Coordinates of C-alpha atoms in Angstrom, one line a residue:
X1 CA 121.5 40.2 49.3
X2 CA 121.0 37.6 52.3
X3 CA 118.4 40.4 53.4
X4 CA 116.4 40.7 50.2
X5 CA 116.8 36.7 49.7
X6 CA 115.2 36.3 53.6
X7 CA 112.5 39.0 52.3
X8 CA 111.6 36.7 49.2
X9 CA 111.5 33.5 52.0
X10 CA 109.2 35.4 53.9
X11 CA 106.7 35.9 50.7
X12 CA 106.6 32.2 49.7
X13 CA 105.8 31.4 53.2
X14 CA 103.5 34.4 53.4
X15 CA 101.5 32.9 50.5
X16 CA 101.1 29.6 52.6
X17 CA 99.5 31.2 55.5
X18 CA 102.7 31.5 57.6
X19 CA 103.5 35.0 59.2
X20 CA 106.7 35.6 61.1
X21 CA 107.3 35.8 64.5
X22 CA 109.9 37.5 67.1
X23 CA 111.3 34.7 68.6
X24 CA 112.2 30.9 68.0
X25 CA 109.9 29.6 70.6
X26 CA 106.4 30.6 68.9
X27 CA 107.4 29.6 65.7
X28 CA 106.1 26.2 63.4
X29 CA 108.7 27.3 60.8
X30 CA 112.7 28.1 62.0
X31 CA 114.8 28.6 58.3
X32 CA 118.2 29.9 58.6
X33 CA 119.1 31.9 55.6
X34 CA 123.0 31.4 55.0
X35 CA 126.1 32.7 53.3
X36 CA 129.2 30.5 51.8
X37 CA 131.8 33.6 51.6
X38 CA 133.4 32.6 54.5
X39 CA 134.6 29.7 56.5
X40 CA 133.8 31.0 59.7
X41 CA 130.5 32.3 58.8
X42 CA 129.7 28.9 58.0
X43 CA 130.8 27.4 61.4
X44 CA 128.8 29.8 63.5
X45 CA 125.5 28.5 61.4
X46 CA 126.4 24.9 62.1
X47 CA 126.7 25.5 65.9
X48 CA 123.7 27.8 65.3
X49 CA 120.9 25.1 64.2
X50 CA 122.5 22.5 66.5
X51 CA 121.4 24.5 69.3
X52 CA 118.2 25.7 67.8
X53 CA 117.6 21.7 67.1
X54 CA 118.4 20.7 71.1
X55 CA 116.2 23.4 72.2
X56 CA 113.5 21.7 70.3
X57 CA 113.5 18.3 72.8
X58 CA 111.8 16.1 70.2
X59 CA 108.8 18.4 69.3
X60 CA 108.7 17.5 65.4
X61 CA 106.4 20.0 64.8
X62 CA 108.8 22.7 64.6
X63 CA 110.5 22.4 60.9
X64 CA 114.0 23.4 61.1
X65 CA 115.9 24.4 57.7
X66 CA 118.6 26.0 56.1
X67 CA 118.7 28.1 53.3
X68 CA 121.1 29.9 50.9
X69 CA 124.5 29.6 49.7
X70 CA 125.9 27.4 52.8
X71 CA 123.1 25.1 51.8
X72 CA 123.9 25.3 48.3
X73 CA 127.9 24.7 49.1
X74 CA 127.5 21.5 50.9
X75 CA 124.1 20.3 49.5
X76 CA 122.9 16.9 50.8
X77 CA 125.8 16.3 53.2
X78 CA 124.4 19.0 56.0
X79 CA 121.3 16.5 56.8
X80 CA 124.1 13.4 57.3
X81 CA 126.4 16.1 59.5
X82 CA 123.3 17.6 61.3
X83 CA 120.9 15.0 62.7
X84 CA 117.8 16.4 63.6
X85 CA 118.0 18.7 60.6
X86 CA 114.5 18.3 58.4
X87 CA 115.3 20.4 55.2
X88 CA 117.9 22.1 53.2
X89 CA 117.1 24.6 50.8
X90 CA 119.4 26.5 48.0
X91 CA 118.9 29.7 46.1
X92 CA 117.1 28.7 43.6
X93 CA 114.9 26.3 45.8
X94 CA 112.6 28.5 47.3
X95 CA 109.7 27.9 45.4
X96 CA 109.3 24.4 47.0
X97 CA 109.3 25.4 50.1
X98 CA 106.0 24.1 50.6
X99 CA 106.6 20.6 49.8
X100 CA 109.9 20.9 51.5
X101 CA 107.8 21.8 54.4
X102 CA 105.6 18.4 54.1
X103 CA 107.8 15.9 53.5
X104 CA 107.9 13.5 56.5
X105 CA 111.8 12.7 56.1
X106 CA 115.0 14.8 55.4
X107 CA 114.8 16.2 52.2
X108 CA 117.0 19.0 50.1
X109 CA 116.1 21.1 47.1
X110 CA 119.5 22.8 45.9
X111 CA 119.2 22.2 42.0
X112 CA 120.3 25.4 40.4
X113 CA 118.2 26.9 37.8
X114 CA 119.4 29.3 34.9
X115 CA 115.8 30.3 34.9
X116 CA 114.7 31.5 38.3
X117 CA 114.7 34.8 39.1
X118 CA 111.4 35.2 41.1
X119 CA 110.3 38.0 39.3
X120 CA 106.2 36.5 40.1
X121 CA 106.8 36.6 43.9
X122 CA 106.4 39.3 46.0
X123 CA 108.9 40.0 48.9
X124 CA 107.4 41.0 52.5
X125 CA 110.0 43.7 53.7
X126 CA 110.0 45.1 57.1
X127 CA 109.5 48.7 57.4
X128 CA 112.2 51.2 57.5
X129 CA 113.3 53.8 55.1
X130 CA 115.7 51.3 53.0
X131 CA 114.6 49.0 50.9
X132 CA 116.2 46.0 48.6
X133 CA 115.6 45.2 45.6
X134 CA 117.5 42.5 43.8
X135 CA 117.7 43.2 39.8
X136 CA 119.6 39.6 38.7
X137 CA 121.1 36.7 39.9
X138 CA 124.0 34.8 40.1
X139 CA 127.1 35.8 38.3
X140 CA 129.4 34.7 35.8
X141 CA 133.2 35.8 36.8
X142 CA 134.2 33.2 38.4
X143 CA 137.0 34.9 40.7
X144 CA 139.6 32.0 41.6
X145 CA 138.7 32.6 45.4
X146 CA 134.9 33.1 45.0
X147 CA 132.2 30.1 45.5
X148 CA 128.9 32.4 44.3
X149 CA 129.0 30.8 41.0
X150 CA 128.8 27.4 42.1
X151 CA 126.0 28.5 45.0
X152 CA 124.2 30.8 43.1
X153 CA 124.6 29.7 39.5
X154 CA 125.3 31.7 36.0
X155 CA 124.1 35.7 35.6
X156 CA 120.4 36.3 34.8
X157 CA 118.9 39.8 35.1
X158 CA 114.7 40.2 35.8
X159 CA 112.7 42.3 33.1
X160 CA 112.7 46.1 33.5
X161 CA 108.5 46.0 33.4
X162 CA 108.7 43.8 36.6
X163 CA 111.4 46.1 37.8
X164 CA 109.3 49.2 37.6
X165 CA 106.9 47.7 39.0
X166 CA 108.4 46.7 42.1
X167 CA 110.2 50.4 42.4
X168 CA 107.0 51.9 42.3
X169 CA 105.4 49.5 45.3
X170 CA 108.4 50.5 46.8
X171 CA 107.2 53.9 46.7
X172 CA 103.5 53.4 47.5
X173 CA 105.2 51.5 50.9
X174 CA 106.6 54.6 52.4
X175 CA 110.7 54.0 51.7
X176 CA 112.8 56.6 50.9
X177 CA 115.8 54.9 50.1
X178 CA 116.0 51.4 47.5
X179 CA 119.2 49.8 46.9
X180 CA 119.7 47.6 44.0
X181 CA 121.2 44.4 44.6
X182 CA 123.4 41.6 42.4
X183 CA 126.4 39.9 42.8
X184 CA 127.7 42.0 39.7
X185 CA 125.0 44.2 39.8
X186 CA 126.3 47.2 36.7
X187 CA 126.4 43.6 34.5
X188 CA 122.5 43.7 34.4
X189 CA 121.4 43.5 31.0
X190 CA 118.0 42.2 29.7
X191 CA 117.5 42.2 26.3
X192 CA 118.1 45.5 24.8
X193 CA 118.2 47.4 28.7
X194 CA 121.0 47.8 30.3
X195 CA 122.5 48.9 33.7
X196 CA 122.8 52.3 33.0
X197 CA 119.1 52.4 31.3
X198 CA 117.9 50.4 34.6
X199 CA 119.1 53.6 36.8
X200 CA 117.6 55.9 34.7
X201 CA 114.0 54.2 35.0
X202 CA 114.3 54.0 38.5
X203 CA 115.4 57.7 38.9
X204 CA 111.9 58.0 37.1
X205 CA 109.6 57.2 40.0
X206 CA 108.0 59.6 42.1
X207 CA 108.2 58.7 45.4
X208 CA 112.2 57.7 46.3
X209 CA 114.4 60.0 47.0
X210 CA 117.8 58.2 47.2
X211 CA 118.9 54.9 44.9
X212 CA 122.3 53.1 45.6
X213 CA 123.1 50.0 43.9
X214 CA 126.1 47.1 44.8
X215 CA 128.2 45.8 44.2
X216 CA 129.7 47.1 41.0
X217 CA 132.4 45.2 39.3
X218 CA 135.3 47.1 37.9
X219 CA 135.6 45.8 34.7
X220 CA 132.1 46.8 34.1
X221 CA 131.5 50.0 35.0
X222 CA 131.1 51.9 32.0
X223 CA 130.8 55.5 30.5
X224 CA 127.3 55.4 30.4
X225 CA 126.4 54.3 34.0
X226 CA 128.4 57.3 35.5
X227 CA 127.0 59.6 33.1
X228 CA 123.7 58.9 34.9
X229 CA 125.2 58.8 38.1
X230 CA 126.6 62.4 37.3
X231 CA 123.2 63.4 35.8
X232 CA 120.4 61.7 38.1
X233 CA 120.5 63.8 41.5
X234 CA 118.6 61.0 42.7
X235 CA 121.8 58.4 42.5
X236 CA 123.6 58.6 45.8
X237 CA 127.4 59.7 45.3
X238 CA 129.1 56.4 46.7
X239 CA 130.2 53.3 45.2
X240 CA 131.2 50.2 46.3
X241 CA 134.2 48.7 43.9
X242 CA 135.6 45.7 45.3
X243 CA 139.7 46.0 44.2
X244 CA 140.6 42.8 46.6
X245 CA 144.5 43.6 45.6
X246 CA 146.7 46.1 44.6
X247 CA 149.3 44.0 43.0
X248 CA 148.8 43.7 39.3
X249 CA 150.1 39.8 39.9
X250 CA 147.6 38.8 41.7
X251 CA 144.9 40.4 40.8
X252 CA 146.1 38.6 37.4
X253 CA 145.9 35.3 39.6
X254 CA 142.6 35.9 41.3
X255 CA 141.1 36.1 37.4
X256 CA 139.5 40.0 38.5
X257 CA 139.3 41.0 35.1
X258 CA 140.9 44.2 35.4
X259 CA 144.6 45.5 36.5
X260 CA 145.5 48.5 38.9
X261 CA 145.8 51.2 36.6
X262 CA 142.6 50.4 35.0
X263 CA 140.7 50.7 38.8
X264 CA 142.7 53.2 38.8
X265 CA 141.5 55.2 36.1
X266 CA 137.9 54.3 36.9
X267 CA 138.3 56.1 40.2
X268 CA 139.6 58.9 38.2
X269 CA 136.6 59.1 36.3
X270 CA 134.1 59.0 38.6
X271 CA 135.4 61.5 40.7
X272 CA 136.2 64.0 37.7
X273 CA 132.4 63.5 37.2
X274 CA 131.2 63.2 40.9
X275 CA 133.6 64.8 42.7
X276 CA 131.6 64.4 46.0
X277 CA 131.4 60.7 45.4
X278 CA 132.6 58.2 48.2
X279 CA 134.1 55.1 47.7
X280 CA 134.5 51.7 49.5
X281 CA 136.1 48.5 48.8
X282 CA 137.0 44.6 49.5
X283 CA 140.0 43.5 50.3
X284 CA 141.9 40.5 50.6
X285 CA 145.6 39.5 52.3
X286 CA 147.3 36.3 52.5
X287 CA 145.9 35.0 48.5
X288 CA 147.9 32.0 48.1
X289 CA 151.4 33.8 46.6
X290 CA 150.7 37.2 48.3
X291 CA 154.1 38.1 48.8
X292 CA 155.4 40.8 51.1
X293 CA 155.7 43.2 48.1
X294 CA 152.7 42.6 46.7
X295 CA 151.1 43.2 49.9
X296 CA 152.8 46.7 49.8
X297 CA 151.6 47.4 46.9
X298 CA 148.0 47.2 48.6
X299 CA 148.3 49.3 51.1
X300 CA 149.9 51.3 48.9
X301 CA 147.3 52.0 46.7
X302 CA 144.3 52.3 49.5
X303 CA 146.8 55.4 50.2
X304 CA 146.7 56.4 47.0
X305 CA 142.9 56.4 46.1
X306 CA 141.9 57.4 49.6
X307 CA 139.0 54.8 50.4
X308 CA 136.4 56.3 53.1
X309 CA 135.8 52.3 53.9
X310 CA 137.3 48.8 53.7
X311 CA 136.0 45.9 54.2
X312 CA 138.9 43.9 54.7
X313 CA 139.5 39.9 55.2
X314 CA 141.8 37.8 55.7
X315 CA 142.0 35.0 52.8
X316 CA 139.7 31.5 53.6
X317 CA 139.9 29.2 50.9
X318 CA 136.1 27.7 50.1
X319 CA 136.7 24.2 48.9
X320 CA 135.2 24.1 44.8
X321 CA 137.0 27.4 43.9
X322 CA 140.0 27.5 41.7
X323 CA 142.2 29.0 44.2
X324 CA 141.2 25.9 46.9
X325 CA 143.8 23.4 44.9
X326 CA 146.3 26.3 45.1
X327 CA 146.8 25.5 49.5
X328 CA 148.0 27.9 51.7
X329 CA 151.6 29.8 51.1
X330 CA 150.6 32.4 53.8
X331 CA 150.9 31.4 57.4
X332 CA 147.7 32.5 59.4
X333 CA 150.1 34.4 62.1
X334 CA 150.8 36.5 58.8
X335 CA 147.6 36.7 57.6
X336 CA 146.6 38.4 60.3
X337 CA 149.5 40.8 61.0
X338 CA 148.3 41.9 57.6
X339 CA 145.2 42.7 58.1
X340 CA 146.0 44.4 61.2
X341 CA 148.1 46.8 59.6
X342 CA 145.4 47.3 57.0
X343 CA 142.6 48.0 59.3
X344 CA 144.8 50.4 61.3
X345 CA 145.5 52.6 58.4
X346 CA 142.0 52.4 57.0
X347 CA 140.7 54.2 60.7
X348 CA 143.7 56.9 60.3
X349 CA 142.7 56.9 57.0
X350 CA 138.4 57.1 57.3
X351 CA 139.6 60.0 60.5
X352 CA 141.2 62.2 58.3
X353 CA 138.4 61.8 55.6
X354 CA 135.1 62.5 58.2
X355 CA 137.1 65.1 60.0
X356 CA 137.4 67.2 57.1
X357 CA 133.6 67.3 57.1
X358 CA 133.8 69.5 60.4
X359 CA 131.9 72.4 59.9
X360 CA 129.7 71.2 56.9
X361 CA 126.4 70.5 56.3
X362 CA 125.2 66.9 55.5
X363 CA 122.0 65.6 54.0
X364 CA 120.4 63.2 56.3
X365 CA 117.9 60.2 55.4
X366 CA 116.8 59.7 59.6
X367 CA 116.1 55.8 60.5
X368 CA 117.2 55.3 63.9
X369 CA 118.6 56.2 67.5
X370 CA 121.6 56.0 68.8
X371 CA 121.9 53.2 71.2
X372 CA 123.6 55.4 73.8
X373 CA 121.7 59.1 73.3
X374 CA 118.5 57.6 72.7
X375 CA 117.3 61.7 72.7
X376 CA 119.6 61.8 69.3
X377 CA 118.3 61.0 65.9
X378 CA 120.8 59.0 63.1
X379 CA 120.7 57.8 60.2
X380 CA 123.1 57.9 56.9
X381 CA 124.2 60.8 54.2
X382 CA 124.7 60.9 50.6
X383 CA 127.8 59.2 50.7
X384 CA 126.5 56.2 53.0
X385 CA 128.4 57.5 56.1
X386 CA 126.7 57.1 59.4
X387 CA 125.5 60.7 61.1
X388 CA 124.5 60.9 64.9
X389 CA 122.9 64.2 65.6
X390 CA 120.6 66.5 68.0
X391 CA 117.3 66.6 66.0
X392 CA 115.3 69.9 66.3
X393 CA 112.2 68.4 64.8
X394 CA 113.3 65.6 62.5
X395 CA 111.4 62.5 62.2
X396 CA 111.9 59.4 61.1
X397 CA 112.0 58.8 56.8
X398 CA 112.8 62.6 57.1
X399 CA 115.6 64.4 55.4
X400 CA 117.9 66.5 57.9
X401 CA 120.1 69.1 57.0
X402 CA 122.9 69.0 60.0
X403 CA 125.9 70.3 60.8
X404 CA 128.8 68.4 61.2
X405 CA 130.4 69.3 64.6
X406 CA 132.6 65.9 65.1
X407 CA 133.5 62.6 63.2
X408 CA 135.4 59.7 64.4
X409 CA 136.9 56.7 61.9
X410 CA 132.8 55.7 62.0
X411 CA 130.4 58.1 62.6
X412 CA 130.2 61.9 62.0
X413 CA 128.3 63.5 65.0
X414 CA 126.4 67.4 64.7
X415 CA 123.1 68.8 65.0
X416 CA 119.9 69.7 63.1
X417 CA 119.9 73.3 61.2
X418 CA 116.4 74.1 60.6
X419 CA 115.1 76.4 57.8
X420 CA 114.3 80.0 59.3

């Protein structure tokens, strides 16, 4: 999402005459785009756009900004904390960038706006084989730990016309792969169209062979939506369901919306219908009341429903969120011998998983080369896992049949088969 937010930057500069350049020291215009998720994110950006703002000795000609959810967190505050800062910019700001870009003091636009969703301005994406395209905004769950409603603002999904429109330039630009983006992406609904009609229009257009969406939320994945999954060979089998918790308690006190055995008959269903589907998660240890058991009860159930990726964090309270009044009750030493013990049975876990795809064949979308075999081809499968192989004639934006010869915790490793 902070990809396809840069990518809608870039246009509403583009349309002012700016272009982008590779490095800071030829550019007029330096805007760090931001994220709010995490404490520590939010630290390296401060140090970040200090240095960026020493480097510039006193040239005032070179605008530096910040943009996104960070700047939408802590608003007006960042141009008292970061002297030398001209501008600060929140999601729903971007269309005054130009006047943000002439003012002669300090200004910030981070006034949220039901309204916005951009759907008039054209992104400027880079080229690859992957492209993002956001289908709504903001969200309305309001997870006790979670600051994206405050910094992105209440659910609003952009007309299917505009939609179409955008998948089928897409297309006309040469990517192969599009992945639909919102922060509760399957609760896209505009007026009588809904998630699962969305997938079924894109699945429509010529031109793109592979469309993934994220992230889902639990309680709203419905029938319908994996009925075109099962039914659109276009729809890539892997989903991304955030579970955060396995304890019924907390996920009770995180306000998720759902309890265990109703992820857990989700999972049920869509692998009943998609039985090659791969699935990845979130999740979170030390919640404020996480206690030992319901901790077990986590890893417990990653066991159980056999994730082929976590994402996995430790808990950092964002100050504005429910759960912020709640303090600490796990100790960070804890915390972290958690999440230690989750990541190590996650990578026994993703082994056994890729291993088991040792001596099969794997469809292959090719984008890149491995940093260390540059004479190798990669790029990712159906089910979003990354394949390193020797090519015998693929090229980039190319689907490659291969044979899977090896697979670590990360990467499954073979080589080309080419038709006879």
């Amino acid at each position: 999402m902070n990809v396809s937010d840069s990518e809608l930057i870039t246009g509403v500069l583009a349309s002012r005459g700016y272009r982008s350049v590779p490095e800071p020291a030829r550019a007029d215009v330096i805007l760090l785009n931001t994220c709010a998720i995490r404490e520590n994110a939010e630290e390296k950006v401060a140090r970040r756009v200090r240095q960026l703002i020493s480097e510039r000795k006193g040239d005032r000609r070179v605008r530096i900004g910040l943009a996104g959810c960070m700047a939408q967190h802590h608003r007006e505050r960042l141009l008292d904390q970061i002297p030398g800062l001209d501008f600060v910019v929140g999601p729903d700001g971007y269309r005054r960038l130009g006047e943000l870009l002439d003012a002669e003091e300090p200004v910030s636009q981070v006034q949220l706006d039901r309204r916005e969703t951009y759907a008039d301005i054209l992104p400027v994406r880079e080229a690859g084989v992957r492209a993002w395209l956001t289908i709504m905004r903001g969200c309305d769950r309001f997870c006790t730990f979670c600051v994206v409603p405050f910094v992105r603002g209440r659910e609003r999904s952009l007309p299917p016309a505009v939609l179409r429109g955008e998948l089928e330039r897409i297309a006309a630009q040469g990517f192969k792969e599009v992945v639909l983006l919102g922060q509760t992406v399957n609760s896209y609904r505009y007026r009588d169209t809904g998630f699962s009609d969305l997938l079924r229009m894109a699945c429509a257009v010529d031109g793109i062979e592979r469309i993934r969406f994220t992230s889902p939320h639990p309680a709203d994945f419905d029938d319908r939506t994996i009925a075109a999954m099962r039914e659109c060979p276009k729809l890539s089998p892997h989903i991304h369901l955030p579970l955060q918790s396995g304890s019924d308690r907390i996920l009770e006190a995180m306000q998720r919306g759902h309890t265990v055995g109703e992820y857990r008959a989700l999972v049920a269903r869509l692998r009943d219908a998609i039985p090659a589907i791969a699935l990845s998660t979130d999740i979170i240890v030390g919640y404020p009341g996480e206690t030992d058991a319901d901790f077990e009860a986590t890893s417990q159930l990653m066991e159980e429903l056999g994730f082929d990726h976590a994402f996995l964090f430790k808990y950092s309270p964002r100050e504005g969120t429910r759960a912020f009044k709640l303090g600490e009750t796990v100790s960070e030493t804890e915390k972290g011998r958690r999440l230690e013990r989750l990541i190590d049975e996650q990578q026994a876990r993703a082994l056994r998983i890729n291993q088991a795809m040792i001596g099969r064949t794997t469809e292959v979308l090719v984008e890149s080369t491995p940093k260390k075999q540059p004479d190798w081809l990669a790029g990712k499968n159906a089910q979003f896992k990354t394949v390193a192989f020797e090519p015998a004639g693929a090229r980039f934006g190319e689907l490659a049949t291969v044979l899977v010869e090896a697979a670590t915790s990360q990467t499954l490793r073979g080589r080309e088969l080419r038709p006879a």
